[in-house]
mmCIF file of C-alpha atoms and ligand atoms in Angstrom:
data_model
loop_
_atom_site.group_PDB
_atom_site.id
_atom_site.type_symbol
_atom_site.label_atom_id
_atom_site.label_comp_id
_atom_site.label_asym_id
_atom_site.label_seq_id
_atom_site.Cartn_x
_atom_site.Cartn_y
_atom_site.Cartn_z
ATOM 1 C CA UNK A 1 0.000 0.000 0.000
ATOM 2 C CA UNK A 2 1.410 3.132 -1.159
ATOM 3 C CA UNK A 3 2.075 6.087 0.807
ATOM 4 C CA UNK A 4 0.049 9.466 -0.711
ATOM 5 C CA UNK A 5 0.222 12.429 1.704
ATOM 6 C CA UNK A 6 2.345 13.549 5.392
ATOM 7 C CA UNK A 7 0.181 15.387 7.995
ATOM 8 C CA UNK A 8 2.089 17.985 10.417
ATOM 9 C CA UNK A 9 -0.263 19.249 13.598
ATOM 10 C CA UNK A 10 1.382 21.162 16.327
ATOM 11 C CA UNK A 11 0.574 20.240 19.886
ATOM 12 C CA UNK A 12 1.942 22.259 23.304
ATOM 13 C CA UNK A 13 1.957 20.065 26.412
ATOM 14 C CA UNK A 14 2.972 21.395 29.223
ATOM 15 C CA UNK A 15 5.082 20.163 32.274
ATOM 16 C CA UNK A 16 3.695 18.985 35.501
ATOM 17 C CA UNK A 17 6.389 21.211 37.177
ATOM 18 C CA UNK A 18 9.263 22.526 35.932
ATOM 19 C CA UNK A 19 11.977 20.108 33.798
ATOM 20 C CA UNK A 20 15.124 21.436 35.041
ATOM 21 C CA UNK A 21 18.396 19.922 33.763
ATOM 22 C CA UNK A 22 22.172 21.178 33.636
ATOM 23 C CA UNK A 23 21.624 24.629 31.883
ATOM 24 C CA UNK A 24 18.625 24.767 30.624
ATOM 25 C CA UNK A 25 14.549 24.472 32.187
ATOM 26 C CA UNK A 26 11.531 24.061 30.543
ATOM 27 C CA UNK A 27 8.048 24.561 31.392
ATOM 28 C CA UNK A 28 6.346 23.153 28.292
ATOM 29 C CA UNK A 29 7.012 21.721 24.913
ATOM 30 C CA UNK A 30 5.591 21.913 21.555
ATOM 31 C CA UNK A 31 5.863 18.667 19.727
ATOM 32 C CA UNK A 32 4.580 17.616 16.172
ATOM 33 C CA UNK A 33 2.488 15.153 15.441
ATOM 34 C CA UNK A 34 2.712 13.024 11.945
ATOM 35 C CA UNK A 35 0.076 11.556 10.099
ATOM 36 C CA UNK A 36 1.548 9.458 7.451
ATOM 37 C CA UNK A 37 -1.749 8.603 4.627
ATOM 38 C CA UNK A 38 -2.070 5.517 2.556
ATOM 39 C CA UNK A 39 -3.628 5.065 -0.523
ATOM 40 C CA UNK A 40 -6.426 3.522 1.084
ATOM 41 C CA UNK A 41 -6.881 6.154 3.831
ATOM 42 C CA UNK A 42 -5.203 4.356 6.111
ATOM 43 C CA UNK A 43 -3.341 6.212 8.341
ATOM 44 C CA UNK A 44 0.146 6.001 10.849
ATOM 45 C CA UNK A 45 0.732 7.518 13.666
ATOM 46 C CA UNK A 46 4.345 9.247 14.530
ATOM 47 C CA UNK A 47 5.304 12.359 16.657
ATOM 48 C CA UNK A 48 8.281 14.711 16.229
ATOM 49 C CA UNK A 49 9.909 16.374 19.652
ATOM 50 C CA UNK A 50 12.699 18.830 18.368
ATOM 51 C CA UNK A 51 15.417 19.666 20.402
ATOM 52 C CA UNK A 52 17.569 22.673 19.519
ATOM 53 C CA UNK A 53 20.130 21.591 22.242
ATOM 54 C CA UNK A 54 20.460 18.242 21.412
ATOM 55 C CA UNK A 55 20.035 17.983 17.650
ATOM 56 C CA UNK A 56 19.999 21.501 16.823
ATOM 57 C CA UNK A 57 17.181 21.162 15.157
ATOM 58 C CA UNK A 58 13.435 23.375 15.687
ATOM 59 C CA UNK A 59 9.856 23.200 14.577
ATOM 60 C CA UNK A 60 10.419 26.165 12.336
ATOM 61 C CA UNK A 61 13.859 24.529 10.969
ATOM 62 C CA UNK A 62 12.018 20.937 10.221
ATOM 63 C CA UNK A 63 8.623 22.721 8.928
ATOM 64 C CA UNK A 64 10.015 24.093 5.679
ATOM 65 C CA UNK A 65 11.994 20.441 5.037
ATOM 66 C CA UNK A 66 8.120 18.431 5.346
ATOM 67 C CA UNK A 67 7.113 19.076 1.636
ATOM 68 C CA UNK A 68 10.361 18.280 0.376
ATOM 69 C CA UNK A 69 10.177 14.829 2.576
ATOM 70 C CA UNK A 70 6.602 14.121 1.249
ATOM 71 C CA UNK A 71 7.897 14.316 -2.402
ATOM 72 C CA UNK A 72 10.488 11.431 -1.312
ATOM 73 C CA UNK A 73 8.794 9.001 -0.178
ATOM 74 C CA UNK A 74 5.819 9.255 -1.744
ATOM 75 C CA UNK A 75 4.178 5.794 -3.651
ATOM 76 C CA UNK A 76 6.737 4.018 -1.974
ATOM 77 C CA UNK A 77 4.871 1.391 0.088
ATOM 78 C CA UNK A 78 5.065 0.909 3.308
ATOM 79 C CA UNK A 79 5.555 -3.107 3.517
ATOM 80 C CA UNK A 80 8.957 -2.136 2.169
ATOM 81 C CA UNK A 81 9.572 -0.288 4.479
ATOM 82 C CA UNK A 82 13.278 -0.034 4.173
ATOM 83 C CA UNK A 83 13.001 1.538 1.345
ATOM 84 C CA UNK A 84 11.032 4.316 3.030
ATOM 85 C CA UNK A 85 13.823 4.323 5.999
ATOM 86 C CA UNK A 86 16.735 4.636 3.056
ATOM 87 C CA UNK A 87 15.131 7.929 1.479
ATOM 88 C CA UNK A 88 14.604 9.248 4.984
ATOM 89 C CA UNK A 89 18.150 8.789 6.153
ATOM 90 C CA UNK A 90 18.739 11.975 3.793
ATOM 91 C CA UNK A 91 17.541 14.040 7.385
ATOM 92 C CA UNK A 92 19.398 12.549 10.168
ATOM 93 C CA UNK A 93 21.085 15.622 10.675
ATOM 94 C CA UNK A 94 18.649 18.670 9.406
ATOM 95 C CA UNK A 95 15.740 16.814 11.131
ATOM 96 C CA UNK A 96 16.596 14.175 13.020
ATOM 97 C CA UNK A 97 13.095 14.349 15.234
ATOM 98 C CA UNK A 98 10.865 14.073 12.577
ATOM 99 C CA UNK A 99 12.300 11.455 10.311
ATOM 100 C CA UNK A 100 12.468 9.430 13.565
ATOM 101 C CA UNK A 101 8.312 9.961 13.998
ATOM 102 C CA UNK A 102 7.791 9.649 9.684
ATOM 103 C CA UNK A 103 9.792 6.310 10.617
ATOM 104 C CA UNK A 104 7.572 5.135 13.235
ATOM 105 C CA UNK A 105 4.549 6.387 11.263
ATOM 106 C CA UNK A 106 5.819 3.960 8.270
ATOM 107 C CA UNK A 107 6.161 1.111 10.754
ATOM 108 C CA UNK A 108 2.550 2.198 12.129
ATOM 109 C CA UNK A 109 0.294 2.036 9.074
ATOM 110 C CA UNK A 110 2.102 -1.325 7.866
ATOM 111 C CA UNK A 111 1.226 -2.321 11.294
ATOM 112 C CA UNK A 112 -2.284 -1.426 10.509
ATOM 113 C CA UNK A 113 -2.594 -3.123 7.598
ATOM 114 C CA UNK A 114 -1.392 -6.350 8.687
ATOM 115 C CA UNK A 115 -3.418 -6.333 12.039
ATOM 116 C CA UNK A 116 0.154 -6.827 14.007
ATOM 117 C CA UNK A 117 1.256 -4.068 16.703
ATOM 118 C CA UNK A 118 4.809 -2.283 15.820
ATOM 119 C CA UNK A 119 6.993 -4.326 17.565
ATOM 120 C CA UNK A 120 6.137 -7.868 16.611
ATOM 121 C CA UNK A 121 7.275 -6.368 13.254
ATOM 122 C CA UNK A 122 10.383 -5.039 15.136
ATOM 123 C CA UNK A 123 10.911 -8.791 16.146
ATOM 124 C CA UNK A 124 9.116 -8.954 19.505
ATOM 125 C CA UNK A 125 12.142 -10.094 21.544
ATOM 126 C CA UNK A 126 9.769 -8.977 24.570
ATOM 127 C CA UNK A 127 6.038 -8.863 25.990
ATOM 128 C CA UNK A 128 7.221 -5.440 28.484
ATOM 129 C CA UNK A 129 9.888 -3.096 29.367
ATOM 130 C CA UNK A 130 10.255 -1.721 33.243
ATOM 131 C CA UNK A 131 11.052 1.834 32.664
ATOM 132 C CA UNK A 132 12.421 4.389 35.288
ATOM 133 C CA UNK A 133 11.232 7.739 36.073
ATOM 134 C CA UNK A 134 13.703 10.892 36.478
ATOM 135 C CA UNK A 135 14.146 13.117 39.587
ATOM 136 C CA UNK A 136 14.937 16.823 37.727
ATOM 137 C CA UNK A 137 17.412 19.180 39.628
ATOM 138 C CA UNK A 138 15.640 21.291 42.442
ATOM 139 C CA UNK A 139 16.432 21.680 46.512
ATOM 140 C CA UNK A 140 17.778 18.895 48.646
ATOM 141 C CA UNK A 141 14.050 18.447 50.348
ATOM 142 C CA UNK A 142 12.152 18.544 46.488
ATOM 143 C CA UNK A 143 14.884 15.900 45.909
ATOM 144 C CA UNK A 144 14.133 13.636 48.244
ATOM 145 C CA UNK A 145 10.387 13.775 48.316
ATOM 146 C CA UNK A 146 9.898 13.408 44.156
ATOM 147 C CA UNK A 147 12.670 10.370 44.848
ATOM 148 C CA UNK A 148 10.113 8.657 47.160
ATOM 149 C CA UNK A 149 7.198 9.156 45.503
ATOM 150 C CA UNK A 150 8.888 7.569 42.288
ATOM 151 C CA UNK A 151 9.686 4.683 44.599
ATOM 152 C CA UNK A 152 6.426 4.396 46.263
ATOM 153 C CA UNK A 153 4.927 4.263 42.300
ATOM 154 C CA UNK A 154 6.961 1.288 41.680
ATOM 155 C CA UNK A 155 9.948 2.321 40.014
ATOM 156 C CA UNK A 156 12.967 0.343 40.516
ATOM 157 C CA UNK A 157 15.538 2.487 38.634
ATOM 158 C CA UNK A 158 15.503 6.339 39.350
ATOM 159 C CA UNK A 159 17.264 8.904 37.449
ATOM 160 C CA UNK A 160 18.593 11.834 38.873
ATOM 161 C CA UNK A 161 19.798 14.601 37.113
ATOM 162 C CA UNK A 162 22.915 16.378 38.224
ATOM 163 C CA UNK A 163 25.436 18.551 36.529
ATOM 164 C CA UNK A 164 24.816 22.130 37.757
ATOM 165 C CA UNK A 165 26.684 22.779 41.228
ATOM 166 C CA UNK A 166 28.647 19.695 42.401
ATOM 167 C CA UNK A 167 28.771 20.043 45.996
ATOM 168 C CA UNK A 168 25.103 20.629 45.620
ATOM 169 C CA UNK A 169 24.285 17.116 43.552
ATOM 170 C CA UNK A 170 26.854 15.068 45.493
ATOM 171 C CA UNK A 171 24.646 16.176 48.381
ATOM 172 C CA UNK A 172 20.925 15.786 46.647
ATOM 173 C CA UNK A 173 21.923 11.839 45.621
ATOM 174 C CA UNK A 174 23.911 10.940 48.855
ATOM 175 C CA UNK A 175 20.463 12.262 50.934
ATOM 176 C CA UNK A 176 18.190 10.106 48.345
ATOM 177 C CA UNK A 177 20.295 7.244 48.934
ATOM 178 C CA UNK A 178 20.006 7.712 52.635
ATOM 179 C CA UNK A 179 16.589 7.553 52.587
ATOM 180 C CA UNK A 180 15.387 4.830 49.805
ATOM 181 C CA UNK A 181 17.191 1.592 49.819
ATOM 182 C CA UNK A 182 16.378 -1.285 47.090
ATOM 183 C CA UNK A 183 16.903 0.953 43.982
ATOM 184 C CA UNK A 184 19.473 1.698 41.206
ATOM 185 C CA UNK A 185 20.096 5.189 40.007
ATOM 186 C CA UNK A 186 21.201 6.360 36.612
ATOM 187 C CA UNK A 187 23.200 9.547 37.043
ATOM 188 C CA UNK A 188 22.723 12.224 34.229
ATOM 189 C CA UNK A 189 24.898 15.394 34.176
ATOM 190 C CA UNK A 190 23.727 16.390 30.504
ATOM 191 C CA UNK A 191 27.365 17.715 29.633
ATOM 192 C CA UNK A 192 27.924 19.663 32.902
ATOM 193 C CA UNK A 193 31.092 18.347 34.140
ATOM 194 C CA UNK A 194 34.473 18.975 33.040
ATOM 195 C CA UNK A 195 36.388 15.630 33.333
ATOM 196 C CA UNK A 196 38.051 16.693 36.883
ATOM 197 C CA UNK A 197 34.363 17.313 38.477
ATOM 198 C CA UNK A 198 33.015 13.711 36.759
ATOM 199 C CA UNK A 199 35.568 12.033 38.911
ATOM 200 C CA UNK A 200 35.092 14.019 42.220
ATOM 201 C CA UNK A 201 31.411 13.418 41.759
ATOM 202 C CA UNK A 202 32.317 9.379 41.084
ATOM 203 C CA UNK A 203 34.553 9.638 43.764
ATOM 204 C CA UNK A 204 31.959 10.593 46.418
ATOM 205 C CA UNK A 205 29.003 8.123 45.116
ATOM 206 C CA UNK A 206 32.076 4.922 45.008
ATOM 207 C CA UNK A 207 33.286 6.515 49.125
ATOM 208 C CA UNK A 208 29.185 6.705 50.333
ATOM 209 C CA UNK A 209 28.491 2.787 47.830
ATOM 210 C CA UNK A 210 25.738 4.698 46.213
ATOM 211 C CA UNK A 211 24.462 1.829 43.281
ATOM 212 C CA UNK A 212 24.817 3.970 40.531
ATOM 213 C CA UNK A 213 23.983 1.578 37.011
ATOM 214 C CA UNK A 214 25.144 4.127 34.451
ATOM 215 C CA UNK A 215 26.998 7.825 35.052
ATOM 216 C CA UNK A 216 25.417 9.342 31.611
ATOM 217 C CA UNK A 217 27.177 12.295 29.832
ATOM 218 C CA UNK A 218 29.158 13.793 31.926
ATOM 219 C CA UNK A 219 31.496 16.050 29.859
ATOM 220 C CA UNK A 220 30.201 18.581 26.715
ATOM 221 C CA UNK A 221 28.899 16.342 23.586
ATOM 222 C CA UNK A 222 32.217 17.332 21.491
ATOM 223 C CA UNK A 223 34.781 16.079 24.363
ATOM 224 C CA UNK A 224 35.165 12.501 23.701
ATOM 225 C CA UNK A 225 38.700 12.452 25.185
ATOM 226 C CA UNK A 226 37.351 13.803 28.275
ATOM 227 C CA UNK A 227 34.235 11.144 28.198
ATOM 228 C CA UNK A 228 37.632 8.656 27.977
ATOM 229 C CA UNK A 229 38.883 9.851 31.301
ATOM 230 C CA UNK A 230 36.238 9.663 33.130
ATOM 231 C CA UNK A 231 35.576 6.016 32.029
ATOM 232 C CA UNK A 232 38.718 5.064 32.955
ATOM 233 C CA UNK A 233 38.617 6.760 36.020
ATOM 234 C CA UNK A 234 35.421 5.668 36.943
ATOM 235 C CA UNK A 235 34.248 2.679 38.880
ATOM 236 C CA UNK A 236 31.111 3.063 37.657
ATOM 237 C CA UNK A 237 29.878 2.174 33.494
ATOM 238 C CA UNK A 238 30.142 5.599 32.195
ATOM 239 C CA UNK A 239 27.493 6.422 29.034
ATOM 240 C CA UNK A 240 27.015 8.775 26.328
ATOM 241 C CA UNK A 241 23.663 10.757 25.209
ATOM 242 C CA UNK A 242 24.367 14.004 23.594
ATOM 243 C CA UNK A 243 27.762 12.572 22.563
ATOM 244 C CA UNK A 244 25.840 9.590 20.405
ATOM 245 C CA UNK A 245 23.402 11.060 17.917
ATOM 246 C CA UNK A 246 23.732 8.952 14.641
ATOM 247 C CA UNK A 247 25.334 5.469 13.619
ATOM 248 C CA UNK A 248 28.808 7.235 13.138
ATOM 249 C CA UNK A 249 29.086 9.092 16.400
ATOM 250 C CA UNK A 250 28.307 5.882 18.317
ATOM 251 C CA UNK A 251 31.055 3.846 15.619
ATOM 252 C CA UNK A 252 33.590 6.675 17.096
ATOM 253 C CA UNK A 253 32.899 6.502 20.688
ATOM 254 C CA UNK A 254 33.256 2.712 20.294
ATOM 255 C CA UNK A 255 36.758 2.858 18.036
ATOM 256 C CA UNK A 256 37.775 5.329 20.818
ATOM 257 C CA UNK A 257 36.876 3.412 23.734
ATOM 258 C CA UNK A 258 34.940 6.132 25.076
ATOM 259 C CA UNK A 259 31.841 4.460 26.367
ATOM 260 C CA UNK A 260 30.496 1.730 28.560
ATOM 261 C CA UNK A 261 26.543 2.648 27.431
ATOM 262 C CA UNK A 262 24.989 4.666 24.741
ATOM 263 C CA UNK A 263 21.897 5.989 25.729
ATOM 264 C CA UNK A 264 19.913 5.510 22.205
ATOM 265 C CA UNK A 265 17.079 8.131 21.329
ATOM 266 C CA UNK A 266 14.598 7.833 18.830
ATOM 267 C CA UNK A 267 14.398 11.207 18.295
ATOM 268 C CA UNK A 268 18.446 11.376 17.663
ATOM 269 C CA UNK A 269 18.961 8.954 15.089
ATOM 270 C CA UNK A 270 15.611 7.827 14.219
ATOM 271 C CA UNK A 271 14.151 4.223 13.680
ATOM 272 C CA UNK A 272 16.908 3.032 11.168
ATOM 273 C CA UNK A 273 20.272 4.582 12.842
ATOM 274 C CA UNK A 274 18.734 2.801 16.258
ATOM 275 C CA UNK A 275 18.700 -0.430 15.035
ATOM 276 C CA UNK A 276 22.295 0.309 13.684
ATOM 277 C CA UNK A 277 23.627 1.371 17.027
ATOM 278 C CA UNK A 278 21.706 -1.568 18.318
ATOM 279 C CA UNK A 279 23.884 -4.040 16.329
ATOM 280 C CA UNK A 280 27.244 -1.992 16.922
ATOM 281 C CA UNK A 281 26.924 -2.353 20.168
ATOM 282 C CA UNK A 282 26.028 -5.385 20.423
ATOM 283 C CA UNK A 283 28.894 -6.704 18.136
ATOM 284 C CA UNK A 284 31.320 -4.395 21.077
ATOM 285 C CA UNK A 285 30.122 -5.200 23.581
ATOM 286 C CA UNK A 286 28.824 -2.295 24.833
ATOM 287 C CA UNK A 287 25.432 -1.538 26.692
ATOM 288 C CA UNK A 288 22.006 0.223 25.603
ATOM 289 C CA UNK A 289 19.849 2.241 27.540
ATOM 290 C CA UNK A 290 17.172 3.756 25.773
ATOM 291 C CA UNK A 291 15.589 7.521 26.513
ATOM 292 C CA UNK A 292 13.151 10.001 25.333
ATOM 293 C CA UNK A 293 13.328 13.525 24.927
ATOM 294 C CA UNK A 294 9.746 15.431 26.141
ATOM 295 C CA UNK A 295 7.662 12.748 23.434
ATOM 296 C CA UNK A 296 4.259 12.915 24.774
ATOM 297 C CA UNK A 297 1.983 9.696 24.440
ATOM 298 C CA UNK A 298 2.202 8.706 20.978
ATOM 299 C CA UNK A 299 5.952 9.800 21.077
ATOM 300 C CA UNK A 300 7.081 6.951 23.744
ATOM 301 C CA UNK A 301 4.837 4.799 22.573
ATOM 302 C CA UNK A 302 7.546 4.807 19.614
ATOM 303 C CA UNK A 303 9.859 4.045 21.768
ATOM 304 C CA UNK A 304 7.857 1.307 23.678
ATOM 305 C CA UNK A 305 7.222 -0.439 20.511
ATOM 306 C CA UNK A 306 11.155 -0.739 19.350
ATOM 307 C CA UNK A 307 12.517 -1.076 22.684
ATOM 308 C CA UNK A 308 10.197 -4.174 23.163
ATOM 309 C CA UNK A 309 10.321 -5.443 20.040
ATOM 310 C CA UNK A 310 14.529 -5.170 19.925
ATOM 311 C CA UNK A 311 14.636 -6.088 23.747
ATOM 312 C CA UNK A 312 17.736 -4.647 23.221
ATOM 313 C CA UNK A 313 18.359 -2.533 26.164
ATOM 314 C CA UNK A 314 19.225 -3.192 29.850
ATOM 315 C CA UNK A 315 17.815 0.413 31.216
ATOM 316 C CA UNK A 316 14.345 2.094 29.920
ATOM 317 C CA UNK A 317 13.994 5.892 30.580
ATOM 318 C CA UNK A 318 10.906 6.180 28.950
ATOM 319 C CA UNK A 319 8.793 8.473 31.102
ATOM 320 C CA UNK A 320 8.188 12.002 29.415
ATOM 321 C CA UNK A 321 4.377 11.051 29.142
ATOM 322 C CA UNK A 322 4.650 11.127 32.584
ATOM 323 C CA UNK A 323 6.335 14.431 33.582
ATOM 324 C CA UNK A 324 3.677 16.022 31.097
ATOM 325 C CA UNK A 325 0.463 17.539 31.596
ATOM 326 C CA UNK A 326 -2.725 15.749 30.770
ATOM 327 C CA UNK A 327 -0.439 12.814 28.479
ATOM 328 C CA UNK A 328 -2.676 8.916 28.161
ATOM 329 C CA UNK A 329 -0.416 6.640 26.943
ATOM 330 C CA UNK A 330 -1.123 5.861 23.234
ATOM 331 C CA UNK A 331 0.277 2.518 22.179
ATOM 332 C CA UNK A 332 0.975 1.015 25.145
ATOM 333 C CA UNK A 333 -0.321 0.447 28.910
ATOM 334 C CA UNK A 334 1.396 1.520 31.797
ATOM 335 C CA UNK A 335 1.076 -0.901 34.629
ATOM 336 C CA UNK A 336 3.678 1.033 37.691
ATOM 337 C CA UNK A 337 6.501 0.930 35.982
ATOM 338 C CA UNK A 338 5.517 -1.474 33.092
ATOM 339 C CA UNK A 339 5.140 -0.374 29.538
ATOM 340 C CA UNK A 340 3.187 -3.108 27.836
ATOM 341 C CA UNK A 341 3.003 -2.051 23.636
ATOM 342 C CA UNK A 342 -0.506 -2.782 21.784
ATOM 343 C CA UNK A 343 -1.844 -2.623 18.812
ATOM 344 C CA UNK A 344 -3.406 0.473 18.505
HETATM 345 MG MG1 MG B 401 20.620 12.117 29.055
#
């Protein structure tokens, strides 16, 4: 069934307080959503959440490339879906966002048409994923009380984001991990660190055995020798985010030793670099977490779908729909901290 027209609709969600991370807070976030039209009138589902930090990329910027991305893959059909992923690998680096939610859309409307949800087409390695849920950078006592009430929802990973002041966030995790026992924590520092501060902060979680499962990003995306020190300083698997965008920034960081995880993001590199990464690291050994970046429900529900269907990854932080206003899941159920994907 071949693919006729690409709907853009603009939707603002807000947050359900603040998102504050290293640098930079947001109180809501417009994201796009994609309707991708068959022949038939069928349609698939996708949604687009630009980040100008991360990808450089904005609504405006991705806007005036949709006509041009319409004319490419259009009466290509969607059960070759490769095909469709080939043309749109022409925009992993103008629009990285939206070719990840025309992707999904693809994916979607096949899924449609054959009556069989996303990821069983994605190879349905499993049934759930257990995602955690992220503790954003505020006072010691904020800290501590959104840290409980992620533990008393079920979560059994918690993120905490760091990177701003480091006496402050030594002291905001060491007072968590005081008070909730039973729990891992993924560490986040979205590029805030310079190498030295990475290993002081390491240094006082390894001193106080804080169970940290993956220090993410501490040093600025471009410093991969600095990522290098502080794995090899560190006691603790050290990952990259903004450092791993597309298939060749993840083949560096591996041919550089940089890395322990890569923290893979639809929304960076899109269905078809993913499943790249996926296999490089895989083939090096290296482990996969998998994030999101303010998606609301149809948005994670993308990521549901190929993190299930990969099982690929040993850490899900896939909670945006969460931190949003007013978000139902679309795609998948959330049972505590289970995301089961559906047919939908
Ligand atoms: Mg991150």
């Amino acid at each position: 069934m071949k693919i006729s027209d690409l709907r853009f609709t603009e939707r603002k969600w807000d947050f359900v307080k603040p998102f504050h991370i290293a640098n930079n807070v947001s109180s809501s976030k417009v994201n796009i959503e994609v309707e991708l039209v068959l022949a038939d009138g069928t349609i698939g589902l996708g949604e687009a959440s630009s980040s100008f930090r991360v990808n450089g990329e904005s609504n405006e910027s991705i806007f005036q490339l949709s006509s041009e991305m319409l004319e490419a893959i259009k009466g290509l059909d969607v059960r070759d879906y490769r095909r469709v992923f080939k043309k749109l690998d022409a925009y992993s680096r103008s629009a990285p966002s939206l070719k990840a939610a025309v992707q999904f859309a693809t994916l979607h409307a096949f899924s449609r048409l054959i009556s069989t949800p996303v990821y069983q087409i994605l190879g349905g390695m499993k049934d759930f994923v257990e995602t955690d849920k992220t503790v954003s950078i505020g006072s010691l006592e904020e800290t501590v009380n959104d840290a409980r009430e992620i533990f008393n929802a079920g979560h059994k990973v918690i993120k905490m984001k760091v990177g701003e002041d480091l006496q402050s966030d030594i002291a905001r995790v060491l007072a968590v991990n005081d008070e909730i026992k039973g729990v891992k924590y993924i560490i986040d520092a979205n590029t805030g660190y310079t190498p030295k501060e990475a290993l002081r902060f390491i240094d006082a979680m390894y001193r106080n055995s804080v169970p940290v499962g993956i220090f993410e990003q501490p040093v600025p995306a471009e410093d991969f020798d600095g990522l290098k020190i502080v794995r090899q300083g560190s006691m603790y698997p050290v990952g990259a985010d903004e450092s791993a965008r597309t298939k060749f920034d993840v083949m560096r960081l591996i041919k550089e030793g940089a890395v322990d995880f890569v923290n893979i993001k639809l929304m960076k590199s899109g269905i078809s670099d993913a499943l790249a990464i996926v296999e490089m690291c895989n083939s090096a050994g290296i482990g996969l977490m998998i994030g999101c970046m303010s998606e609301s429900g149809i948005g994670v529900s993308q990521s549901v779908h190929f993190a299930a269907g990969t099982g690929a990854f040993m850490y899900h932080d896939l909670d945006s729909h969460l931190l949003l206003k007013n978000v139902e899941p679309v795609g998948f159920r959330q049972e505590r901290d289970r995301q089961y994907p559906i047919l939908f």
